PDB file of C-alpha atoms and ligand atoms in Angstrom:
ATOM      1  CA  MET A 856     158.895  79.354 182.782  1.00  0.00           C
ATOM      2  CA  SER A 857     155.321  79.939 183.904  1.00  0.00           C
ATOM      3  CA  LYS A 858     154.581  82.519 186.566  1.00  0.00           C
ATOM      4  CA  THR A 859     152.503  81.471 189.552  1.00  0.00           C
ATOM      5  CA  LEU A 860     151.040  83.921 192.051  1.00  0.00           C
ATOM      6  CA  ILE A 861     150.479  82.608 195.569  1.00  0.00           C
ATOM      7  CA  ILE A 862     147.988  84.727 197.501  1.00  0.00           C
ATOM      8  CA  VAL A 863     148.571  84.086 201.193  1.00  0.00           C
ATOM      9  CA  ASP A 864     145.722  84.342 203.706  1.00  0.00           C
ATOM     10  CA  VAL A 865     143.847  87.374 202.338  1.00  0.00           C
ATOM     11  CA  GLN A 866     141.032  86.673 204.812  1.00  0.00           C
ATOM     12  CA  ASN A 867     138.633  88.819 206.813  1.00  0.00           C
ATOM     13  CA  ASP A 868     140.201  88.075 210.190  1.00  0.00           C
ATOM     14  CA  PHE A 869     143.470  89.639 208.951  1.00  0.00           C
ATOM     15  CA  SER A 870     141.739  92.798 207.730  1.00  0.00           C
ATOM     16  CA  PRO A 871     141.763  95.789 210.108  1.00  0.00           C
ATOM     17  CA  SER A 872     138.246  94.898 211.306  1.00  0.00           C
ATOM     18  CA  GLY A 873     139.081  91.218 211.869  1.00  0.00           C
ATOM     19  CA  ALA A 874     139.998  89.180 214.929  1.00  0.00           C
ATOM     20  CA  LEU A 875     143.744  89.262 214.220  1.00  0.00           C
ATOM     21  CA  PRO A 876     144.035  92.612 212.500  1.00  0.00           C
ATOM     22  CA  VAL A 877     146.951  93.289 210.227  1.00  0.00           C
ATOM     23  CA  PRO A 878     147.363  97.072 209.971  1.00  0.00           C
ATOM     24  CA  ASP A 879     146.273  98.186 206.489  1.00  0.00           C
ATOM     25  CA  GLY A 880     145.845  94.497 205.585  1.00  0.00           C
ATOM     26  CA  ASP A 881     142.863  95.078 203.310  1.00  0.00           C
ATOM     27  CA  SER A 882     144.879  97.376 201.056  1.00  0.00           C
ATOM     28  CA  VAL A 883     146.653  94.399 199.488  1.00  0.00           C
ATOM     29  CA  VAL A 884     143.398  93.454 197.726  1.00  0.00           C
ATOM     30  CA  ALA A 885     143.588  96.209 195.092  1.00  0.00           C
ATOM     31  CA  VAL A 886     147.272  95.524 194.410  1.00  0.00           C
ATOM     32  CA  ILE A 887     146.693  91.765 194.060  1.00  0.00           C
ATOM     33  CA  ASN A 888     143.660  92.287 191.792  1.00  0.00           C
ATOM     34  CA  ARG A 889     145.766  94.458 189.490  1.00  0.00           C
ATOM     35  CA  LEU A 890     148.529  91.834 189.379  1.00  0.00           C
ATOM     36  CA  MET A 891     146.434  88.722 188.734  1.00  0.00           C
ATOM     37  CA  PRO A 892     146.047  89.123 184.954  1.00  0.00           C
ATOM     38  CA  TYR A 893     149.844  88.984 184.594  1.00  0.00           C
ATOM     39  CA  PHE A 894     150.068  85.419 185.930  1.00  0.00           C
ATOM     40  CA  ASP A 895     149.684  82.027 184.259  1.00  0.00           C
ATOM     41  CA  HIS A 896     148.518  80.431 187.506  1.00  0.00           C
ATOM     42  CA  VAL A 897     146.958  81.835 190.655  1.00  0.00           C
ATOM     43  CA  ILE A 898     146.792  79.836 193.894  1.00  0.00           C
ATOM     44  CA  ALA A 899     145.519  80.997 197.281  1.00  0.00           C
ATOM     45  CA  THR A 900     146.106  79.756 200.800  1.00  0.00           C
ATOM     46  CA  GLN A 901     143.575  80.044 203.605  1.00  0.00           C
ATOM     47  CA  ASP A 902     144.267  79.801 207.305  1.00  0.00           C
ATOM     48  CA  TRP A 903     141.605  77.222 208.203  1.00  0.00           C
ATOM     49  CA  HIS A 904     141.448  76.429 211.898  1.00  0.00           C
ATOM     50  CA  PRO A 905     138.955  74.233 213.702  1.00  0.00           C
ATOM     51  CA  ALA A 906     137.208  75.919 216.656  1.00  0.00           C
ATOM     52  CA  GLY A 907     139.423  75.526 219.737  1.00  0.00           C
ATOM     53  CA  HIS A 908     142.640  75.385 217.719  1.00  0.00           C
ATOM     54  CA  GLY A 909     145.822  75.005 219.784  1.00  0.00           C
ATOM     55  CA  SER A 910     147.151  78.376 218.582  1.00  0.00           C
ATOM     56  CA  PHE A 911     144.225  80.205 220.205  1.00  0.00           C
ATOM     57  CA  ALA A 912     145.073  81.937 223.492  1.00  0.00           C
ATOM     58  CA  SER A 913     141.504  81.331 224.718  1.00  0.00           C
ATOM     59  CA  VAL A 914     142.060  77.558 224.721  1.00  0.00           C
ATOM     60  CA  HIS A 915     144.983  77.903 227.147  1.00  0.00           C
ATOM     61  CA  HIS A 916     143.364  80.663 229.230  1.00  0.00           C
ATOM     62  CA  GLN A 917     146.267  82.884 228.306  1.00  0.00           C
ATOM     63  CA  SER A 918     146.597  86.183 226.482  1.00  0.00           C
ATOM     64  CA  PRO A 919     147.356  86.653 222.808  1.00  0.00           C
ATOM     65  CA  GLY A 920     151.055  87.288 222.263  1.00  0.00           C
ATOM     66  CA  GLU A 921     152.177  84.875 224.965  1.00  0.00           C
ATOM     67  CA  ILE A 922     154.429  82.029 223.883  1.00  0.00           C
ATOM     68  CA  ILE A 923     153.885  78.382 224.793  1.00  0.00           C
ATOM     69  CA  GLU A 924     155.119  75.028 223.575  1.00  0.00           C
ATOM     70  CA  LEU A 925     152.557  73.198 221.475  1.00  0.00           C
ATOM     71  CA  ASN A 926     153.423  69.646 220.463  1.00  0.00           C
ATOM     72  CA  GLY A 927     157.111  70.399 220.966  1.00  0.00           C
ATOM     73  CA  VAL A 928     156.971  73.493 218.760  1.00  0.00           C
ATOM     74  CA  GLU A 929     157.209  77.079 220.044  1.00  0.00           C
ATOM     75  CA  GLN A 930     153.840  78.717 219.508  1.00  0.00           C
ATOM     76  CA  ILE A 931     152.757  82.345 219.746  1.00  0.00           C
ATOM     77  CA  LEU A 932     149.190  82.491 221.000  1.00  0.00           C
ATOM     78  CA  TRP A 933     146.670  84.371 218.877  1.00  0.00           C
ATOM     79  CA  PRO A 934     143.110  85.557 219.264  1.00  0.00           C
ATOM     80  CA  ASP A 935     140.589  83.041 217.862  1.00  0.00           C
ATOM     81  CA  HIS A 936     140.766  83.597 214.094  1.00  0.00           C
ATOM     82  CA  CYS A 937     140.000  82.030 210.720  1.00  0.00           C
ATOM     83  CA  VAL A 938     137.707  79.375 212.116  1.00  0.00           C
ATOM     84  CA  GLN A 939     136.610  77.069 209.301  1.00  0.00           C
ATOM     85  CA  SER A 940     133.502  78.187 207.418  1.00  0.00           C
ATOM     86  CA  THR A 941     133.065  81.424 209.386  1.00  0.00           C
ATOM     87  CA  TRP A 942     133.108  84.989 208.072  1.00  0.00           C
ATOM     88  CA  GLY A 943     136.617  85.521 209.428  1.00  0.00           C
ATOM     89  CA  ALA A 944     137.992  82.749 207.237  1.00  0.00           C
ATOM     90  CA  GLU A 945     136.453  84.076 204.011  1.00  0.00           C
ATOM     91  CA  PHE A 946     138.483  86.012 201.494  1.00  0.00           C
ATOM     92  CA  ILE A 947     138.393  89.773 202.064  1.00  0.00           C
ATOM     93  CA  PRO A 948     135.494  91.088 199.941  1.00  0.00           C
ATOM     94  CA  GLY A 949     136.660  92.617 196.701  1.00  0.00           C
ATOM     95  CA  LEU A 950     139.390  90.071 196.074  1.00  0.00           C
ATOM     96  CA  THR A 951     138.940  88.789 192.525  1.00  0.00           C
ATOM     97  CA  THR A 952     138.599  85.042 192.880  1.00  0.00           C
ATOM     98  CA  ASP A 953     137.826  83.804 189.374  1.00  0.00           C
ATOM     99  CA  LYS A 954     141.490  83.227 188.489  1.00  0.00           C
ATOM    100  CA  ILE A 955     142.173  81.248 191.681  1.00  0.00           C
ATOM    101  CA  GLU A 956     142.553  77.679 190.399  1.00  0.00           C
ATOM    102  CA  HIS A 957     143.526  75.997 193.656  1.00  0.00           C
ATOM    103  CA  ILE A 958     143.088  76.752 197.366  1.00  0.00           C
ATOM    104  CA  VAL A 959     145.403  75.344 200.012  1.00  0.00           C
ATOM    105  CA  TYR A 960     143.780  75.040 203.443  1.00  0.00           C
ATOM    106  CA  LYS A 961     146.238  75.046 206.328  1.00  0.00           C
ATOM    107  CA  GLY A 962     146.216  74.972 210.106  1.00  0.00           C
ATOM    108  CA  SER A 963     143.381  72.420 210.176  1.00  0.00           C
ATOM    109  CA  HIS A 964     145.101  70.042 212.585  1.00  0.00           C
ATOM    110  CA  PRO A 965     143.883  71.010 216.083  1.00  0.00           C
ATOM    111  CA  ASP A 966     147.305  70.772 217.752  1.00  0.00           C
ATOM    112  CA  ILE A 967     149.737  72.168 215.225  1.00  0.00           C
ATOM    113  CA  ASP A 968     149.884  75.550 213.531  1.00  0.00           C
ATOM    114  CA  SER A 969     150.840  76.090 209.921  1.00  0.00           C
ATOM    115  CA  TYR A 970     152.224  79.453 208.901  1.00  0.00           C
ATOM    116  CA  SER A 971     153.719  78.155 205.658  1.00  0.00           C
ATOM    117  CA  GLY A 972     151.530  77.192 202.736  1.00  0.00           C
ATOM    118  CA  PHE A 973     153.796  74.156 202.264  1.00  0.00           C
ATOM    119  CA  PHE A 974     154.297  72.503 205.670  1.00  0.00           C
ATOM    120  CA  ASP A 975     153.008  72.715 209.231  1.00  0.00           C
ATOM    121  CA  ASN A 976     155.215  74.472 211.786  1.00  0.00           C
ATOM    122  CA  GLY A 977     156.681  71.152 212.933  1.00  0.00           C
ATOM    123  CA  LYS A 978     157.524  70.246 209.312  1.00  0.00           C
ATOM    124  CA  GLN A 979     155.640  66.976 209.874  1.00  0.00           C
ATOM    125  CA  GLN A 980     152.979  67.256 207.221  1.00  0.00           C
ATOM    126  CA  ALA A 981     152.916  68.703 203.744  1.00  0.00           C
ATOM    127  CA  THR A 982     149.815  70.568 202.583  1.00  0.00           C
ATOM    128  CA  GLY A 983     150.050  69.294 199.004  1.00  0.00           C
ATOM    129  CA  LEU A 984     151.071  72.686 197.617  1.00  0.00           C
ATOM    130  CA  ASN A 985     154.455  71.416 196.446  1.00  0.00           C
ATOM    131  CA  ASP A 986     152.828  68.433 194.701  1.00  0.00           C
ATOM    132  CA  TYR A 987     150.362  70.754 193.016  1.00  0.00           C
ATOM    133  CA  LEU A 988     153.126  73.093 191.856  1.00  0.00           C
ATOM    134  CA  ASN A 989     155.078  70.158 190.472  1.00  0.00           C
ATOM    135  CA  THR A 990     152.192  69.483 188.087  1.00  0.00           C
ATOM    136  CA  ILE A 991     152.828  72.925 186.555  1.00  0.00           C
ATOM    137  CA  HIS A 992     156.591  72.648 186.647  1.00  0.00           C
ATOM    138  CA  PRO A 993     158.638  74.583 185.750  1.00  0.00           C
ATOM    139  CA  CYS A 994     157.254  77.628 187.441  1.00  0.00           C
ATOM    140  CA  GLU A 995     158.519  80.579 189.397  1.00  0.00           C
ATOM    141  CA  LEU A 996     156.604  81.795 192.405  1.00  0.00           C
ATOM    142  CA  TYR A 997     155.429  85.262 193.320  1.00  0.00           C
ATOM    143  CA  ILE A 998     154.169  85.637 196.874  1.00  0.00           C
ATOM    144  CA  ALA A 999     151.675  88.240 198.097  1.00  0.00           C
ATOM    145  CA  GLY A1000     149.286  88.585 201.032  1.00  0.00           C
ATOM    146  CA  LEU A1001     149.198  88.453 204.839  1.00  0.00           C
ATOM    147  CA  ALA A1002     151.083  88.586 206.956  1.00  0.00           C
ATOM    148  CA  THR A1003     154.628  89.510 205.883  1.00  0.00           C
ATOM    149  CA  ASP A1004     156.112  88.462 209.224  1.00  0.00           C
ATOM    150  CA  TYR A1005     154.288  85.105 209.568  1.00  0.00           C
ATOM    151  CA  CYS A1006     152.565  83.264 206.757  1.00  0.00           C
ATOM    152  CA  VAL A1007     154.196  85.156 203.887  1.00  0.00           C
ATOM    153  CA  LEU A1008     157.596  84.736 205.542  1.00  0.00           C
ATOM    154  CA  PHE A1009     157.332  80.984 206.130  1.00  0.00           C
ATOM    155  CA  THR A1010     155.732  80.311 202.744  1.00  0.00           C
ATOM    156  CA  ALA A1011     158.528  82.202 200.979  1.00  0.00           C
ATOM    157  CA  LEU A1012     161.285  80.505 203.007  1.00  0.00           C
ATOM    158  CA  ASP A1013     159.886  77.044 202.220  1.00  0.00           C
ATOM    159  CA  ALA A1014     159.422  77.932 198.547  1.00  0.00           C
ATOM    160  CA  ALA A1015     163.066  78.975 198.258  1.00  0.00           C
ATOM    161  CA  ALA A1016     164.239  75.910 200.204  1.00  0.00           C
ATOM    162  CA  LEU A1017     162.249  73.676 197.850  1.00  0.00           C
ATOM    163  CA  GLY A1018     164.186  75.177 194.956  1.00  0.00           C
ATOM    164  CA  PHE A1019     161.616  77.527 193.456  1.00  0.00           C
ATOM    165  CA  LYS A1020     162.751  80.855 192.105  1.00  0.00           C
ATOM    166  CA  THR A1021     160.767  82.979 194.555  1.00  0.00           C
ATOM    167  CA  TYR A1022     159.722  86.598 194.384  1.00  0.00           C
ATOM    168  CA  VAL A1023     158.027  88.467 197.233  1.00  0.00           C
ATOM    169  CA  ILE A1024     155.893  91.384 196.090  1.00  0.00           C
ATOM    170  CA  GLN A1025     156.534  93.780 198.953  1.00  0.00           C
ATOM    171  CA  ASP A1026     153.721  96.266 198.411  1.00  0.00           C
ATOM    172  CA  ALA A1027     151.235  93.388 198.018  1.00  0.00           C
ATOM    173  CA  CYS A1028     152.020  92.233 201.585  1.00  0.00           C
ATOM    174  CA  ARG A1029     151.418  93.733 205.035  1.00  0.00           C
ATOM    175  CA  ALA A1030     152.870  92.768 208.414  1.00  0.00           C
ATOM    176  CA  VAL A1031     151.349  92.235 211.873  1.00  0.00           C
ATOM    177  CA  ASN A1032     154.391  93.869 213.516  1.00  0.00           C
ATOM    178  CA  LEU A1033     153.749  92.528 217.035  1.00  0.00           C
ATOM    179  CA  ASN A1034     157.209  93.932 217.740  1.00  0.00           C
ATOM    180  CA  SER A1035     158.455  96.923 215.806  1.00  0.00           C
ATOM    181  CA  GLY A1036     160.977  95.781 213.253  1.00  0.00           C
ATOM    182  CA  ASP A1037     159.289  92.423 212.610  1.00  0.00           C
ATOM    183  CA  GLU A1038     158.460  93.380 209.032  1.00  0.00           C
ATOM    184  CA  GLU A1039     161.975  94.537 208.244  1.00  0.00           C
ATOM    185  CA  ASN A1040     163.364  91.434 209.894  1.00  0.00           C
ATOM    186  CA  ALA A1041     161.115  89.203 207.800  1.00  0.00           C
ATOM    187  CA  LEU A1042     162.108  90.962 204.574  1.00  0.00           C
ATOM    188  CA  ASN A1043     165.784  90.556 205.476  1.00  0.00           C
ATOM    189  CA  GLN A1044     165.307  86.858 206.257  1.00  0.00           C
ATOM    190  CA  MET A1045     163.584  86.254 202.931  1.00  0.00           C
ATOM    191  CA  ALA A1046     166.274  88.145 201.023  1.00  0.00           C
ATOM    192  CA  GLU A1047     168.995  86.181 202.805  1.00  0.00           C
ATOM    193  CA  ALA A1048     167.249  82.941 201.857  1.00  0.00           C
ATOM    194  CA  GLY A1049     167.484  83.937 198.210  1.00  0.00           C
ATOM    195  CA  CYS A1050     163.992  85.358 197.675  1.00  0.00           C
ATOM    196  CA  HIS A1051     163.829  88.343 195.348  1.00  0.00           C
ATOM    197  CA  LEU A1052     162.040  91.339 196.856  1.00  0.00           C
ATOM    198  CA  VAL A1053     160.122  93.222 194.174  1.00  0.00           C
ATOM    199  CA  CYS A1054     157.372  95.843 193.881  1.00  0.00           C
ATOM    200  CA  SER A1055     154.119  95.410 191.969  1.00  0.00           C
ATOM    201  CA  ALA A1056     155.149  98.256 189.634  1.00  0.00           C
ATOM    202  CA  ASP A1057     158.116  96.139 188.463  1.00  0.00           C
ATOM    203  CA  LEU A1058     155.671  93.456 187.286  1.00  0.00           C
ATOM    204  CA  LEU A1059     152.961  95.605 185.726  1.00  0.00           C
ATOM    205  CA  CYS A1060     154.527  96.198 182.346  1.00  0.00           C
TER     206      CYS A1060
HETATM  207  C1  VGL B2446     148.878  84.155 210.402  1.00  0.00           C
HETATM  208  C2  VGL B2446     149.191  84.322 212.665  1.00  0.00           C
HETATM  209  C3  VGL B2446     148.359  83.257 212.880  1.00  0.00           C
HETATM  210  C4  VGL B2446     149.175  84.690 209.031  1.00  0.00           C
HETATM  211  C5  VGL B2446     148.050  83.076 210.606  1.00  0.00           C
HETATM  212  O1  VGL B2446     148.374  84.441 208.098  1.00  0.00           O
HETATM  213  O2  VGL B2446     150.215  85.370 208.866  1.00  0.00           O
HETATM  214  N1  VGL B2446     149.455  84.764 211.431  1.00  0.00           N
HETATM  215  N2  VGL B2446     147.798  82.624 211.838  1.00  0.00           N
HETATM  216 ZN1   ZN B2447     146.310  81.082 212.153  1.00  0.00          ZN
END
């Protein structure tokens, strides 16, 4: 069974100085760098929005955090973030990228968000990640990155639902925590879905 690390959205806009800051988000970089040599495959996702994406509060003249319906799907509005080919969409500096063999770009459709690395939020379109993983079958997945309560959560839930043995490396993830308890809630949801919650120290041996 080969081990595949999926690095979720370790991008400048999710670092504490970014447009959609995840508290302490940049600290996952060192943990992920230390883990990478232990994996057979390393894949990264990038949130990759066009300017004026439907998840941006500015487009709707509303405030970040408000909830609307976008294409029939409930959508939390965010500050403009991870616009394609801008600084905010780049990997956080210091992340070792030479082992990353494949990058999944998501959230590119103007009117639908994509928290999961596998499917958009309406489950209408696949990103190709599952097809890619099937070329290295059988593999088990280890998920790390940002943010625990959004893109890590939905990527892990889809991974488990697709039948992958899925591990979430807790200390290699950080949460937005719009509401207190969101992180804990996300961890509980992933555990209930059959994901194994582990720490990087369990893997570094
Ligand atoms: C994310 C909110 C909006 C994430 C992406 O990477 O967790 N969160 N877009
Ligand atoms: Zn986004």
